[in-house]
Amino acid sequence: RFDIQSFYYCLQLDSSAVSMMTLHAVGVLLTVVVATNLASGSWSDLWNNNSLPQPERPPSRIGDWWKESQQNKPRQMLAFKTGPSDALLNAMIYVESNGNEDAVGDGGDSIGPLQIQRSYYDDAVAYDPSLRDGGMTYTDVAGRGSTRYAKRVVRAYMARYATRDRLGHTPTDEDMVRIHNGGPSGYKMRATEKYWQKVKAAI
């Protein structure tokens, strides 16, 4: 039977006690919801929903960060950071020797797929002595399997001469190609312009 006096007594309960009971009930409810979602996998589905804002995850490797930070920059900016790309070097090889690792030119002064001269090689080694590691010498820029080493030599040469400090601007593919053809000052020599056009067409 409904007891009006008991009902009135309940209404007189201390408000802080009611608040504590409410918070406890909410806490229990949240615990049940979280446990249920974790068990069913729906929590993971909710988190992976592309419609929700996702936290920016840091790249897993330094190489990933470098790639991401450079992907929207123009190619000529990358030249300063990385030196000549493989695509550029391959175009130079095509023009210089048509891929012939045994090629000899300029009366015997230029050898290998990139037609490197001894003075060029010496300049590169002076900048990067590791080119001598393993007993490597100038003659290793030519002959079977020499392409990889020849590219290393060219990259060292460019790291020495195709720099912002020397050129007064960020080095471009054109600068590096013309330096390869005409030496440290080749980037501003009219005589190297035709060579650049050939390489450019081969890229």
Tab-separated table of N, CA, C and O in Angstrom, residues 95-146:
chain	number	residue	atom	x	y	z
A	95	VAL	N	73.448	9.798	-72.627
A	95	VAL	CA	74.082	10.772	-73.519
A	95	VAL	C	75.586	10.529	-73.606
A	95	VAL	O	76.180	10.617	-74.691
A	96	GLU	N	76.206	10.217	-72.487
A	96	GLU	CA	77.673	10.070	-72.452
A	96	GLU	C	78.172	8.813	-73.159
A	96	GLU	O	79.167	8.851	-73.891
A	97	SER	N	77.476	7.680	-72.901
A	97	SER	CA	78.036	6.410	-73.378
A	97	SER	C	77.005	5.434	-73.915
A	97	SER	O	77.364	4.318	-74.296
A	98	ASN	N	75.743	5.841	-73.905
A	98	ASN	CA	74.661	4.941	-74.295
A	98	ASN	C	74.666	3.674	-73.433
A	98	ASN	O	74.312	2.592	-73.890
A	99	GLY	N	75.112	3.836	-72.182
A	99	GLY	CA	75.113	2.717	-71.247
A	99	GLY	C	76.308	1.788	-71.349
A	99	GLY	O	76.352	0.757	-70.674
A	100	ASN	N	77.290	2.140	-72.144
A	100	ASN	CA	78.477	1.294	-72.324
A	100	ASN	C	79.473	1.535	-71.181
A	100	ASN	O	80.099	2.592	-71.117
A	101	GLU	N	79.613	0.569	-70.288
A	101	GLU	CA	80.513	0.730	-69.141
A	101	GLU	C	81.987	0.708	-69.530
A	101	GLU	O	82.847	1.114	-68.747
A	102	ASP	N	82.279	0.243	-70.733
A	102	ASP	CA	83.677	0.201	-71.205
A	102	ASP	C	84.008	1.365	-72.141
A	102	ASP	O	85.088	1.387	-72.742
A	103	ALA	N	83.118	2.323	-72.220
A	103	ALA	CA	83.319	3.431	-73.161
A	103	ALA	C	84.571	4.235	-72.826
A	103	ALA	O	84.889	4.470	-71.659
A	104	VAL	N	85.268	4.652	-73.880
A	104	VAL	CA	86.461	5.498	-73.745
A	104	VAL	C	86.298	6.667	-74.711
A	104	VAL	O	85.954	6.481	-75.879
A	105	GLY	N	86.518	7.893	-74.204
A	105	GLY	CA	86.351	9.056	-75.066
A	105	GLY	C	87.424	10.104	-74.815
A	105	GLY	O	88.283	9.939	-73.945
A	106	ASP	N	87.363	11.174	-75.573
A	106	ASP	CA	88.311	12.280	-75.445
A	106	ASP	C	89.763	11.795	-75.523
A	106	ASP	O	90.623	12.200	-74.732
A	107	GLY	N	90.006	10.923	-76.488
A	107	GLY	CA	91.374	10.437	-76.686
A	107	GLY	C	91.884	9.609	-75.515
A	107	GLY	O	93.107	9.546	-75.278
A	108	GLY	N	90.973	8.980	-74.785
A	108	GLY	CA	91.387	8.134	-73.662
A	108	GLY	C	91.315	8.839	-72.316
A	108	GLY	O	91.535	8.218	-71.275
A	109	ASP	N	90.986	10.137	-72.313
A	109	ASP	CA	90.936	10.893	-71.052
A	109	ASP	C	89.653	10.651	-70.250
A	109	ASP	O	89.632	10.855	-69.036
A	110	SER	N	88.587	10.259	-70.937
A	110	SER	CA	87.306	10.045	-70.277
A	110	SER	C	86.915	8.578	-70.396
A	110	SER	O	86.954	8.010	-71.497
A	111	ILE	N	86.527	7.974	-69.263
A	111	ILE	CA	86.232	6.547	-69.293
A	111	ILE	C	84.944	6.230	-68.533
A	111	ILE	O	84.491	6.993	-67.685
A	112	GLY	N	84.373	5.087	-68.912
A	112	GLY	CA	83.225	4.572	-68.192
A	112	GLY	C	81.897	5.117	-68.654
A	112	GLY	O	81.818	5.948	-69.565
A	113	PRO	N	80.816	4.656	-68.024
A	113	PRO	CA	79.470	5.045	-68.447
A	113	PRO	C	79.190	6.539	-68.307
A	113	PRO	O	78.380	7.088	-69.051
A	114	LEU	N	79.866	7.209	-67.376
A	114	LEU	CA	79.676	8.649	-67.185
A	114	LEU	C	80.861	9.465	-67.705
A	114	LEU	O	80.940	10.671	-67.467
A	115	GLN	N	81.781	8.795	-68.403
A	115	GLN	CA	82.922	9.469	-69.040
A	115	GLN	C	83.655	10.392	-68.048
A	115	GLN	O	83.797	11.608	-68.269
A	116	ILE	N	84.126	9.810	-66.990
A	116	ILE	CA	84.800	10.557	-65.920
A	116	ILE	C	86.294	10.662	-66.207
A	116	ILE	O	86.946	9.677	-66.571
A	117	GLN	N	86.832	11.853	-66.029
A	117	GLN	CA	88.270	12.074	-66.205
A	117	GLN	C	88.986	11.975	-64.851
A	117	GLN	O	88.370	12.091	-63.793
A	118	ARG	N	90.292	11.787	-64.885
A	118	ARG	CA	91.043	11.586	-63.647
A	118	ARG	C	90.970	12.804	-62.721
A	118	ARG	O	90.824	12.662	-61.509
A	119	SER	N	91.068	13.998	-63.278
A	119	SER	CA	91.009	15.193	-62.435
A	119	SER	C	89.642	15.308	-61.748
A	119	SER	O	89.540	15.743	-60.593
A	120	TYR	N	88.604	14.925	-62.461
A	120	TYR	CA	87.241	14.907	-61.917
A	120	TYR	C	87.192	13.935	-60.743
A	120	TYR	O	86.657	14.253	-59.661
A	121	TYR	N	87.742	12.767	-60.956
A	121	TYR	CA	87.760	11.730	-59.920
A	121	TYR	C	88.538	12.204	-58.690
A	121	TYR	O	88.095	12.034	-57.551
A	122	ASP	N	89.687	12.807	-58.914
A	122	ASP	CA	90.508	13.285	-57.800
A	122	ASP	C	89.776	14.341	-56.975
A	122	ASP	O	89.882	14.378	-55.742
A	123	ASP	N	89.041	15.221	-57.636
A	123	ASP	CA	88.251	16.234	-56.935
A	123	ASP	C	87.173	15.580	-56.065
A	123	ASP	O	86.916	16.008	-54.934
A	124	ALA	N	86.536	14.551	-56.614
A	124	ALA	CA	85.486	13.856	-55.872
A	124	ALA	C	86.057	13.137	-54.653
A	124	ALA	O	85.477	13.183	-53.565
A	125	VAL	N	87.200	12.509	-54.825
A	125	VAL	CA	87.839	11.785	-53.716
A	125	VAL	C	88.314	12.752	-52.638
A	125	VAL	O	88.243	12.453	-51.443
A	126	ALA	N	88.785	13.925	-53.042
A	126	ALA	CA	89.227	14.922	-52.070
A	126	ALA	C	88.055	15.346	-51.181
A	126	ALA	O	88.234	15.645	-49.997
A	127	TYR	N	86.862	15.356	-51.752
A	127	TYR	CA	85.667	15.719	-50.972
A	127	TYR	C	85.161	14.532	-50.154
A	127	TYR	O	84.738	14.687	-49.009
A	128	ASP	N	85.217	13.356	-50.747
A	128	ASP	CA	84.714	12.145	-50.077
A	128	ASP	C	85.753	11.029	-50.159
A	128	ASP	O	85.717	10.193	-51.064
A	129	PRO	N	86.674	10.990	-49.197
A	129	PRO	CA	87.744	9.980	-49.201
A	129	PRO	C	87.241	8.539	-49.144
A	129	PRO	O	87.983	7.611	-49.485
A	130	SER	N	86.001	8.345	-48.722
A	130	SER	CA	85.483	6.979	-48.639
A	130	SER	C	85.389	6.334	-50.022
A	130	SER	O	85.226	5.109	-50.129
A	131	LEU	N	85.500	7.137	-51.077
A	131	LEU	CA	85.494	6.576	-52.427
A	131	LEU	C	86.700	5.671	-52.661
A	131	LEU	O	86.717	4.886	-53.610
A	132	ARG	N	87.696	5.791	-51.786
A	132	ARG	CA	88.897	4.956	-51.881
A	132	ARG	C	88.776	3.680	-51.055
A	132	ARG	O	89.660	2.821	-51.103
A	133	ASP	N	87.713	3.565	-50.280
A	133	ASP	CA	87.552	2.385	-49.429
A	133	ASP	C	87.558	1.109	-50.259
A	133	ASP	O	87.040	1.067	-51.381
A	134	GLY	N	88.150	0.070	-49.677
A	134	GLY	CA	88.201	-1.212	-50.371
A	134	GLY	C	89.188	-1.243	-51.510
A	134	GLY	O	89.134	-2.134	-52.364
A	135	GLY	N	90.100	-0.263	-51.541
A	135	GLY	CA	91.117	-0.234	-52.590
A	135	GLY	C	90.623	0.263	-53.930
A	135	GLY	O	91.277	0.037	-54.964
A	136	MET	N	89.473	0.956	-53.948
A	136	MET	CA	88.925	1.462	-55.207
A	136	MET	C	89.819	2.563	-55.768
A	136	MET	O	90.406	3.354	-55.013
A	137	THR	N	89.939	2.630	-57.077
A	137	THR	CA	90.779	3.628	-57.738
A	137	THR	C	90.030	4.230	-58.930
A	137	THR	O	88.887	3.847	-59.227
A	138	TYR	N	90.689	5.135	-59.592
A	138	TYR	CA	90.089	5.811	-60.744
A	138	TYR	C	89.608	4.817	-61.802
A	138	TYR	O	88.540	4.998	-62.393
A	139	THR	N	90.364	3.772	-62.034
A	139	THR	CA	89.999	2.830	-63.099
A	139	THR	C	88.687	2.090	-62.817
A	139	THR	O	88.096	1.506	-63.740
A	140	ASP	N	88.225	2.144	-61.575
A	140	ASP	CA	86.985	1.446	-61.231
A	140	ASP	C	85.733	2.190	-61.693
A	140	ASP	O	84.622	1.673	-61.541
A	141	VAL	N	85.901	3.399	-62.248
A	141	VAL	CA	84.728	4.105	-62.784
A	141	VAL	C	84.366	3.563	-64.162
A	141	VAL	O	83.393	4.011	-64.770
A	142	ALA	N	85.135	2.610	-64.650
A	142	ALA	CA	84.874	1.995	-65.952
A	142	ALA	C	84.956	0.481	-65.812
A	142	ALA	O	85.489	-0.046	-64.845
A	143	GLY	N	84.401	-0.203	-66.810
A	143	GLY	CA	84.435	-1.660	-66.804
A	143	GLY	C	83.120	-2.247	-66.313
A	143	GLY	O	82.228	-1.553	-65.844
A	144	ARG	N	83.032	-3.544	-66.424
A	144	ARG	CA	81.800	-4.244	-66.080
A	144	ARG	C	81.384	-3.988	-64.622
A	144	ARG	O	82.195	-4.149	-63.708
A	145	GLY	N	80.145	-3.596	-64.439
A	145	GLY	CA	79.635	-3.349	-63.094
A	145	GLY	C	80.082	-2.042	-62.468
A	145	GLY	O	79.934	-1.843	-61.262
A	146	SER	N	80.582	-1.118	-63.273
A	146	SER	CA	81.150	0.131	-62.743
A	146	SER	C	80.125	1.248	-62.553
A	146	SER	O	80.433	2.269	-61.942
